[in-house]
Amino acid sequence: MIKAGKAIWTKEAQIALEESKKYAERVEQIAFQNTLKVLEAFRQHQVSEVHFSTTTGYGYSDMGREKLDQVWATVFGAEAALVRHQFVSGTHALSTALFGSLRPGDILLSVTGTPYDTMQTVIGYSSPSVGSLREWGVGYEEIPLTAEGDFEWDLIGDALARDQKPRMVLIQRSRGYSNRKALTVSQIGDLCEFIHRHSPDTICFVDNCYGEFVDLIEPTQVGADLMAGSLIKNPGGGLAPTGGYVCGRADLVEAASYAMTAPGLGNEMGSSNLEQRLYFQGLFQAPHVVSQAIQSGIFASVLFQKAGFLVDPLPEEVRSDIIQSIFLEGPQKVIAFCQGLQAYSPINSHVMPIPSGLPGYSDEVIMAAGTFIQGASIEISADAPMREPYSVFLQGGVVFSHSVWALLSALERVRGDVGNSRNSVVK
Ligand SMILES: *Cc1c(COP(=O)(O)O)cnc(C)c1O
């Protein structure tokens, strides 16, 4: 063992590791079942090596692309899927799903409060951003969650009872970077049932980022009409080098395909310039990789709780996304955490993250992301806005045993408060 490793491996690390194993059992059971679910889809669709090859140009009759869509739809219990490396990010896939189904005069209603930062720009949330839904005449309304993280059933019922019913309801499963709980799939199921009972034509759309394979079933299996997410998060299994997906009802996925390429072209074009194996193999490995990420979150929760910090979720809590919040009480400790995590990352371990401004964020943000794939948050990484309550959002962890080392390094720096802010570097 290397010297630095010895120094951060403590008795309390051993205890935290033992304790977190208690909670791992449930996570491993889910991975066990989900692996079978994915395997059965591969068997049913007879995936073979020919589906891995690349194509060029228009990409007509691209066998790999078509097969991947079919396998994906089966895994997610959806009628159809659109899985593409041409999606530049999760936001792009989500935005495409919205623009595919919404028309001028329609109303989009969020029932999970303020959406994820990048989605606000797509919506034209606080200002009419160029190209936003607002600019296209799509109205937006929002109902927050209760303080307990429950739905405001009465308010949602009122919105669905009006003459002009919302065309689409936006449901964000993950906490994103807010301090609320992730919605469980069963909560989403209850909500979709309620919405369809009050307004059968309203589309239930789920932002499923960070949620895939955390539970045994997915929102599209409990009534969600449409769902989208990122391939450099859970379902890419750490192998997909870029991309996003949309899946759900066939007519809505088709509408999204026209928004993605062009009316009339839809899903029948788009060549596979990247070896498709990465997407198939990534999906195949995703249940296991997600279980590694959740176990990383659980270990972090145990370790930092024992060290005296507030954590959310608690170690024993059932999870519905892969995000772990740790409340670090002040800016110096947030910086120290991110620098400690980065220092024990495989890539750019020598780089020192510092807080800085980012487009679309009002506060400075610090990020630790020593990842093989740029910005991939299925790999262990952390983000923190430099504001109260000074929580870091930890996510990912493809290799649990690596996450343990990275988190011990983060704790050591937090303890020593040895983070370097830009100011202290300048001084
Ligand atoms: C990650 C994420 C997105 C999309 O983010 P990208 O960085 O564009 O992939 C959207 N919503 C939520 C809740 C997310 O976690």
mmCIF file of N, CA and C and ligand atoms in Angstrom, residues 89-91 94 116 118-119 172 174 176 207 209-210 230 233, ligand 1:
data_model
loop_
_atom_site.group_PDB
_atom_site.id
_atom_site.type_symbol
_atom_site.label_atom_id
_atom_site.label_comp_id
_atom_site.label_asym_id
_atom_site.label_seq_id
_atom_site.Cartn_x
_atom_site.Cartn_y
_atom_site.Cartn_z
ATOM 1 N N SER A 89 -26.166 16.150 -24.117
ATOM 2 C CA SER A 89 -26.240 16.052 -22.652
ATOM 3 C C SER A 89 -27.648 15.626 -22.258
ATOM 4 N N GLY A 90 -27.836 15.446 -20.959
ATOM 5 C CA GLY A 90 -29.175 15.137 -20.458
ATOM 6 C C GLY A 90 -30.145 16.269 -20.745
ATOM 7 N N THR A 91 -29.691 17.486 -20.565
ATOM 8 C CA THR A 91 -30.542 18.648 -20.825
ATOM 9 C C THR A 91 -31.050 18.635 -22.263
ATOM 10 N N LEU A 94 -33.813 16.036 -22.561
ATOM 11 C CA LEU A 94 -35.021 16.532 -21.878
ATOM 12 C C LEU A 94 -35.679 17.633 -22.703
ATOM 13 N N TYR A 116 -34.390 21.731 -12.223
ATOM 14 C CA TYR A 116 -32.918 21.738 -12.313
ATOM 15 C C TYR A 116 -32.447 22.978 -13.087
ATOM 16 N N THR A 118 -30.337 23.901 -15.445
ATOM 17 C CA THR A 118 -30.265 24.014 -16.902
ATOM 18 C C THR A 118 -31.657 23.937 -17.539
ATOM 19 N N MET A 119 -32.594 23.271 -16.856
ATOM 20 C CA MET A 119 -33.949 23.181 -17.382
ATOM 21 C C MET A 119 -34.658 24.532 -17.293
ATOM 22 N N GLN A 172 -39.662 15.917 -11.594
ATOM 23 C CA GLN A 172 -38.221 15.677 -11.448
ATOM 24 C C GLN A 172 -37.986 14.678 -10.320
ATOM 25 N N SER A 174 -35.041 13.177 -9.175
ATOM 26 C CA SER A 174 -33.886 13.395 -8.307
ATOM 27 C C SER A 174 -33.983 14.729 -7.583
ATOM 28 N N GLY A 176 -31.669 16.708 -7.605
ATOM 29 C CA GLY A 176 -30.823 17.657 -8.333
ATOM 30 C C GLY A 176 -29.872 18.290 -7.334
ATOM 31 N N ASP A 207 -38.237 13.713 -15.506
ATOM 32 C CA ASP A 207 -36.797 13.914 -15.592
ATOM 33 C C ASP A 207 -36.197 12.829 -14.699
ATOM 34 N N CYS A 209 -33.050 11.744 -14.537
ATOM 35 C CA CYS A 209 -31.601 11.836 -14.312
ATOM 36 C C CYS A 209 -31.238 11.364 -12.909
ATOM 37 N N TYR A 210 -30.210 10.555 -12.816
ATOM 38 C CA TYR A 210 -29.670 10.001 -11.554
ATOM 39 C C TYR A 210 -30.546 8.919 -10.942
ATOM 40 N N SER A 230 -29.635 11.251 -19.017
ATOM 41 C CA SER A 230 -28.289 11.396 -19.568
ATOM 42 C C SER A 230 -27.569 10.056 -19.624
ATOM 43 N N LYS A 233 -24.604 9.584 -16.988
ATOM 44 C CA LYS A 233 -25.020 9.272 -15.618
ATOM 45 C C LYS A 233 -25.345 7.767 -15.592
HETATM 46 C C1 LIG B 1 -27.972 16.032 -14.606
HETATM 47 C C2 LIG B 1 -29.374 16.473 -14.589
HETATM 48 C C3 LIG B 1 -29.975 17.062 -15.705
HETATM 49 C C4 LIG B 1 -29.265 17.256 -17.019
HETATM 50 O O1 LIG B 1 -27.989 17.692 -16.864
HETATM 51 P P1 LIG B 1 -26.883 17.538 -18.019
HETATM 52 O O2 LIG B 1 -25.673 18.049 -17.348
HETATM 53 O O3 LIG B 1 -27.326 18.375 -19.134
HETATM 54 O O4 LIG B 1 -26.799 16.114 -18.390
HETATM 55 C C5 LIG B 1 -31.291 17.427 -15.608
HETATM 56 N N1 LIG B 1 -31.995 17.217 -14.498
HETATM 57 C C6 LIG B 1 -31.459 16.648 -13.395
HETATM 58 C C7 LIG B 1 -32.291 16.434 -12.176
HETATM 59 C C8 LIG B 1 -30.136 16.246 -13.411
HETATM 60 O O5 LIG B 1 -29.609 15.663 -12.338
#
